[in-house]
JSON list of C-alpha atoms in Angstrom, two decimals:
[
{"chain": "A", "resi": 1, "resn": "MET", "atom": "CA", "xyz": [86.51, 145.76, 99.32]},
{"chain": "A", "resi": 2, "resn": "ARG", "atom": "CA", "xyz": [84.64, 143.22, 101.42]},
{"chain": "A", "resi": 3, "resn": "ALA", "atom": "CA", "xyz": [81.91, 143.23, 104.07]},
{"chain": "A", "resi": 4, "resn": "VAL", "atom": "CA", "xyz": [80.16, 140.48, 106.01]},
{"chain": "A", "resi": 5, "resn": "GLN", "atom": "CA", "xyz": [76.43, 140.65, 106.70]},
{"chain": "A", "resi": 6, "resn": "LYS", "atom": "CA", "xyz": [73.60, 138.22, 107.41]},
{"chain": "A", "resi": 7, "resn": "VAL", "atom": "CA", "xyz": [71.12, 137.95, 104.54]},
{"chain": "A", "resi": 8, "resn": "LYS", "atom": "CA", "xyz": [67.98, 136.00, 103.86]},
{"chain": "A", "resi": 9, "resn": "ILE", "atom": "CA", "xyz": [67.75, 133.81, 100.78]},
{"chain": "A", "resi": 10, "resn": "ALA", "atom": "CA", "xyz": [64.41, 132.31, 99.74]},
{"chain": "A", "resi": 11, "resn": "TYR", "atom": "CA", "xyz": [64.36, 129.27, 97.47]},
{"chain": "A", "resi": 12, "resn": "GLU", "atom": "CA", "xyz": [61.09, 127.56, 96.62]},
{"chain": "A", "resi": 13, "resn": "ASP", "atom": "CA", "xyz": [59.33, 126.94, 99.96]},
{"chain": "A", "resi": 14, "resn": "LYS", "atom": "CA", "xyz": [62.36, 127.59, 102.23]},
{"chain": "A", "resi": 15, "resn": "GLU", "atom": "CA", "xyz": [63.87, 130.78, 103.56]},
{"chain": "A", "resi": 16, "resn": "ALA", "atom": "CA", "xyz": [67.29, 130.70, 105.23]},
{"chain": "A", "resi": 17, "resn": "GLU", "atom": "CA", "xyz": [69.45, 133.27, 106.99]},
{"chain": "A", "resi": 18, "resn": "LEU", "atom": "CA", "xyz": [73.01, 133.02, 105.72]},
{"chain": "A", "resi": 19, "resn": "VAL", "atom": "CA", "xyz": [76.26, 134.75, 106.57]},
{"chain": "A", "resi": 20, "resn": "ALA", "atom": "CA", "xyz": [77.22, 136.55, 103.35]},
{"chain": "A", "resi": 21, "resn": "LEU", "atom": "CA", "xyz": [80.57, 137.91, 102.28]},
{"chain": "A", "resi": 22, "resn": "PHE", "atom": "CA", "xyz": [79.94, 140.83, 99.91]},
{"chain": "A", "resi": 23, "resn": "ASP", "atom": "CA", "xyz": [83.13, 140.78, 97.84]},
{"chain": "A", "resi": 24, "resn": "THR", "atom": "CA", "xyz": [83.86, 143.34, 95.11]},
{"chain": "A", "resi": 25, "resn": "GLY", "atom": "CA", "xyz": [86.85, 141.20, 94.08]},
{"chain": "A", "resi": 26, "resn": "SER", "atom": "CA", "xyz": [84.59, 138.32, 93.06]},
{"chain": "A", "resi": 27, "resn": "ASN", "atom": "CA", "xyz": [82.86, 138.34, 89.67]},
{"chain": "A", "resi": 28, "resn": "PHE", "atom": "CA", "xyz": [80.18, 135.83, 90.66]},
{"chain": "A", "resi": 29, "resn": "THR", "atom": "CA", "xyz": [77.94, 134.76, 93.54]},
{"chain": "A", "resi": 30, "resn": "VAL", "atom": "CA", "xyz": [78.73, 131.30, 94.88]},
{"chain": "A", "resi": 31, "resn": "MET", "atom": "CA", "xyz": [78.03, 128.86, 97.69]},
{"chain": "A", "resi": 32, "resn": "SER", "atom": "CA", "xyz": [78.89, 125.25, 98.35]},
{"chain": "A", "resi": 33, "resn": "ILE", "atom": "CA", "xyz": [76.64, 122.43, 97.22]},
{"chain": "A", "resi": 34, "resn": "LYS", "atom": "CA", "xyz": [76.74, 121.09, 100.80]},
{"chain": "A", "resi": 35, "resn": "LYS", "atom": "CA", "xyz": [75.38, 124.36, 102.21]},
{"chain": "A", "resi": 36, "resn": "PHE", "atom": "CA", "xyz": [72.71, 124.48, 99.49]},
{"chain": "A", "resi": 37, "resn": "LYS", "atom": "CA", "xyz": [71.53, 121.02, 100.61]},
{"chain": "A", "resi": 38, "resn": "ASP", "atom": "CA", "xyz": [71.79, 121.91, 104.32]},
{"chain": "A", "resi": 39, "resn": "PHE", "atom": "CA", "xyz": [69.89, 125.20, 104.10]},
{"chain": "A", "resi": 40, "resn": "PHE", "atom": "CA", "xyz": [67.22, 124.32, 101.55]},
{"chain": "A", "resi": 41, "resn": "GLU", "atom": "CA", "xyz": [66.94, 120.54, 101.99]},
{"chain": "A", "resi": 42, "resn": "ARG", "atom": "CA", "xyz": [66.87, 120.09, 98.23]},
{"chain": "A", "resi": 43, "resn": "GLU", "atom": "CA", "xyz": [69.10, 118.87, 95.43]},
{"chain": "A", "resi": 44, "resn": "ASP", "atom": "CA", "xyz": [67.32, 120.38, 92.43]},
{"chain": "A", "resi": 45, "resn": "TRP", "atom": "CA", "xyz": [69.93, 122.82, 91.20]},
{"chain": "A", "resi": 46, "resn": "VAL", "atom": "CA", "xyz": [70.68, 123.24, 87.49]},
{"chain": "A", "resi": 47, "resn": "PRO", "atom": "CA", "xyz": [73.89, 121.48, 86.39]},
{"chain": "A", "resi": 48, "resn": "LEU", "atom": "CA", "xyz": [76.18, 123.22, 83.93]},
{"chain": "A", "resi": 49, "resn": "ARG", "atom": "CA", "xyz": [76.92, 121.29, 80.73]},
{"chain": "A", "resi": 50, "resn": "LYS", "atom": "CA", "xyz": [80.60, 121.67, 81.53]},
{"chain": "A", "resi": 51, "resn": "PRO", "atom": "CA", "xyz": [82.06, 122.89, 84.86]},
{"chain": "A", "resi": 52, "resn": "ILE", "atom": "CA", "xyz": [83.56, 126.38, 84.78]},
{"chain": "A", "resi": 53, "resn": "THR", "atom": "CA", "xyz": [86.95, 126.89, 86.41]},
{"chain": "A", "resi": 54, "resn": "VAL", "atom": "CA", "xyz": [87.18, 130.11, 88.47]},
{"chain": "A", "resi": 55, "resn": "VAL", "atom": "CA", "xyz": [89.64, 131.51, 90.98]},
{"chain": "A", "resi": 56, "resn": "LEU", "atom": "CA", "xyz": [88.56, 132.68, 94.44]},
{"chain": "A", "resi": 57, "resn": "ILE", "atom": "CA", "xyz": [90.06, 135.79, 96.06]},
{"chain": "A", "resi": 58, "resn": "ASN", "atom": "CA", "xyz": [92.49, 133.58, 98.04]},
{"chain": "A", "resi": 59, "resn": "GLY", "atom": "CA", "xyz": [93.84, 132.12, 94.78]},
{"chain": "A", "resi": 60, "resn": "GLN", "atom": "CA", "xyz": [92.05, 128.78, 95.13]},
{"chain": "A", "resi": 61, "resn": "LYS", "atom": "CA", "xyz": [90.79, 127.34, 91.85]},
{"chain": "A", "resi": 62, "resn": "VAL", "atom": "CA", "xyz": [87.30, 125.86, 92.06]},
{"chain": "A", "resi": 63, "resn": "PHE", "atom": "CA", "xyz": [84.90, 124.33, 89.57]},
{"chain": "A", "resi": 64, "resn": "LEU", "atom": "CA", "xyz": [81.41, 125.78, 89.33]},
{"chain": "A", "resi": 65, "resn": "LYS", "atom": "CA", "xyz": [79.15, 122.80, 88.69]},
{"chain": "A", "resi": 66, "resn": "GLY", "atom": "CA", "xyz": [75.71, 124.37, 88.55]},
{"chain": "A", "resi": 67, "resn": "TYR", "atom": "CA", "xyz": [73.45, 127.11, 89.81]},
{"chain": "A", "resi": 68, "resn": "PHE", "atom": "CA", "xyz": [70.05, 127.93, 91.23]},
{"chain": "A", "resi": 69, "resn": "VAL", "atom": "CA", "xyz": [67.96, 131.08, 91.15]},
{"chain": "A", "resi": 70, "resn": "ALA", "atom": "CA", "xyz": [66.68, 132.29, 94.51]},
{"chain": "A", "resi": 71, "resn": "ASP", "atom": "CA", "xyz": [65.41, 135.52, 96.03]},
{"chain": "A", "resi": 72, "resn": "LEU", "atom": "CA", "xyz": [67.63, 137.77, 98.09]},
{"chain": "A", "resi": 73, "resn": "VAL", "atom": "CA", "xyz": [65.22, 139.10, 100.73]},
{"chain": "A", "resi": 74, "resn": "ILE", "atom": "CA", "xyz": [65.87, 142.66, 101.92]},
{"chain": "A", "resi": 75, "resn": "GLY", "atom": "CA", "xyz": [63.06, 143.93, 104.13]},
{"chain": "A", "resi": 76, "resn": "THR", "atom": "CA", "xyz": [59.91, 143.52, 102.04]},
{"chain": "A", "resi": 77, "resn": "LEU", "atom": "CA", "xyz": [61.85, 143.32, 98.76]},
{"chain": "A", "resi": 78, "resn": "ARG", "atom": "CA", "xyz": [62.54, 139.98, 97.08]},
{"chain": "A", "resi": 79, "resn": "VAL", "atom": "CA", "xyz": [65.12, 140.21, 94.31]},
{"chain": "A", "resi": 80, "resn": "PRO", "atom": "CA", "xyz": [66.04, 137.15, 92.19]},
{"chain": "A", "resi": 81, "resn": "VAL", "atom": "CA", "xyz": [69.74, 136.25, 91.98]},
{"chain": "A", "resi": 82, "resn": "ARG", "atom": "CA", "xyz": [71.67, 133.46, 90.29]},
{"chain": "A", "resi": 83, "resn": "ILE", "atom": "CA", "xyz": [73.86, 131.59, 92.75]},
{"chain": "A", "resi": 84, "resn": "PHE", "atom": "CA", "xyz": [76.57, 129.29, 91.39]},
{"chain": "A", "resi": 85, "resn": "LEU", "atom": "CA", "xyz": [77.44, 126.07, 93.21]},
{"chain": "A", "resi": 86, "resn": "THR", "atom": "CA", "xyz": [80.70, 124.25, 93.84]},
{"chain": "A", "resi": 87, "resn": "ASP", "atom": "CA", "xyz": [81.70, 121.40, 96.11]},
{"chain": "A", "resi": 88, "resn": "GLU", "atom": "CA", "xyz": [85.15, 122.85, 96.76]},
{"chain": "A", "resi": 89, "resn": "ILE", "atom": "CA", "xyz": [84.44, 125.56, 99.35]},
{"chain": "A", "resi": 90, "resn": "VAL", "atom": "CA", "xyz": [85.15, 124.39, 102.89]},
{"chain": "A", "resi": 91, "resn": "ASP", "atom": "CA", "xyz": [83.13, 125.24, 106.03]},
{"chain": "A", "resi": 92, "resn": "GLU", "atom": "CA", "xyz": [86.13, 126.52, 107.96]},
{"chain": "A", "resi": 93, "resn": "VAL", "atom": "CA", "xyz": [89.84, 127.22, 107.60]},
{"chain": "A", "resi": 94, "resn": "GLU", "atom": "CA", "xyz": [92.66, 127.30, 110.10]},
{"chain": "A", "resi": 95, "resn": "VAL", "atom": "CA", "xyz": [94.73, 130.48, 110.27]},
{"chain": "A", "resi": 96, "resn": "GLU", "atom": "CA", "xyz": [97.63, 130.69, 112.73]},
{"chain": "A", "resi": 97, "resn": "GLY", "atom": "CA", "xyz": [96.16, 127.85, 114.79]},
{"chain": "A", "resi": 98, "resn": "ARG", "atom": "CA", "xyz": [92.68, 129.42, 114.93]},
{"chain": "A", "resi": 99, "resn": "LYS", "atom": "CA", "xyz": [89.66, 127.96, 113.16]},
{"chain": "A", "resi": 100, "resn": "ILE", "atom": "CA", "xyz": [87.70, 130.53, 111.18]},
{"chain": "A", "resi": 101, "resn": "ARG", "atom": "CA", "xyz": [84.21, 129.81, 109.86]},
{"chain": "A", "resi": 102, "resn": "MET", "atom": "CA", "xyz": [83.81, 130.62, 106.19]},
{"chain": "A", "resi": 103, "resn": "PRO", "atom": "CA", "xyz": [80.77, 132.59, 105.00]},
{"chain": "A", "resi": 104, "resn": "ASP", "atom": "CA", "xyz": [77.77, 130.62, 103.77]},
{"chain": "A", "resi": 105, "resn": "ILE", "atom": "CA", "xyz": [77.66, 132.56, 100.51]},
{"chain": "A", "resi": 106, "resn": "ILE", "atom": "CA", "xyz": [79.95, 134.93, 98.60]},
{"chain": "A", "resi": 107, "resn": "ILE", "atom": "CA", "xyz": [78.03, 137.71, 96.85]},
{"chain": "A", "resi": 108, "resn": "GLY", "atom": "CA", "xyz": [80.15, 138.99, 93.98]},
{"chain": "A", "resi": 109, "resn": "SER", "atom": "CA", "xyz": [80.40, 142.31, 92.19]},
{"chain": "A", "resi": 110, "resn": "GLY", "atom": "CA", "xyz": [78.22, 141.16, 89.28]},
{"chain": "A", "resi": 111, "resn": "THR", "atom": "CA", "xyz": [75.28, 140.57, 91.62]},
{"chain": "A", "resi": 112, "resn": "MET", "atom": "CA", "xyz": [76.00, 143.77, 93.54]},
{"chain": "A", "resi": 113, "resn": "ASP", "atom": "CA", "xyz": [76.11, 145.84, 90.32]},
{"chain": "A", "resi": 114, "resn": "GLU", "atom": "CA", "xyz": [72.91, 144.25, 89.05]},
{"chain": "A", "resi": 115, "resn": "LEU", "atom": "CA", "xyz": [71.05, 144.98, 92.30]},
{"chain": "A", "resi": 116, "resn": "GLY", "atom": "CA", "xyz": [72.51, 148.40, 93.04]},
{"chain": "A", "resi": 117, "resn": "ILE", "atom": "CA", "xyz": [74.41, 147.27, 96.15]},
{"chain": "A", "resi": 118, "resn": "GLU", "atom": "CA", "xyz": [77.39, 149.40, 97.19]},
{"chain": "A", "resi": 119, "resn": "LEU", "atom": "CA", "xyz": [80.04, 148.87, 99.84]},
{"chain": "A", "resi": 120, "resn": "HIS", "atom": "CA", "xyz": [80.97, 152.07, 101.65]},
{"chain": "A", "resi": 121, "resn": "PRO", "atom": "CA", "xyz": [83.93, 152.27, 104.08]},
{"chain": "A", "resi": 122, "resn": "GLU", "atom": "CA", "xyz": [82.01, 154.21, 106.76]},
{"chain": "A", "resi": 123, "resn": "LYS", "atom": "CA", "xyz": [78.39, 153.40, 106.00]},
{"chain": "A", "resi": 124, "resn": "GLY", "atom": "CA", "xyz": [78.70, 149.67, 105.29]},
{"chain": "A", "resi": 125, "resn": "ILE", "atom": "CA", "xyz": [76.44, 147.94, 102.78]},
{"chain": "A", "resi": 126, "resn": "ILE", "atom": "CA", "xyz": [74.02, 150.15, 100.88]},
{"chain": "A", "resi": 127, "resn": "PHE", "atom": "CA", "xyz": [71.17, 148.67, 98.81]},
{"chain": "A", "resi": 128, "resn": "ARG", "atom": "CA", "xyz": [69.61, 151.26, 96.48]},
{"chain": "A", "resi": 129, "resn": "GLY", "atom": "CA", "xyz": [70.09, 153.96, 99.10]},
{"chain": "A", "resi": 130, "resn": "ILE", "atom": "CA", "xyz": [69.03, 151.80, 102.08]},
{"chain": "A", "resi": 131, "resn": "PHE", "atom": "CA", "xyz": [71.73, 151.07, 104.71]},
{"chain": "A", "resi": 132, "resn": "LEU", "atom": "CA", "xyz": [71.91, 147.36, 105.55]},
{"chain": "A", "resi": 133, "resn": "LEU", "atom": "CA", "xyz": [74.48, 147.64, 108.38]}
]
């Protein structure tokens, strides 16, 4: 199951509003290195000793190169999350001649489980009993 929602992510002295794809089919939370630089105007992420190969929901293989820990901001709550980085996610794709903007971040099931986030067909995104949609 998937849902799209705007979220706020705070990293160091910057807070950014991102379009997030909450994806129960993804085991990890990921964004592109380019978007990390664009949103937070920094390059101080933690590199992995060896890139990890993962497969996105569309079957695309990507290499996770590093991560950063930032706060997911929900109302007055600030919850730390680990966000993996890759340089292989594009900004947009073309489907049947139409350009579709990709989400800024994919929030995977591991992060959702850890934070108590549920996706409900009628109610949308639920965070510890609070409706986000």
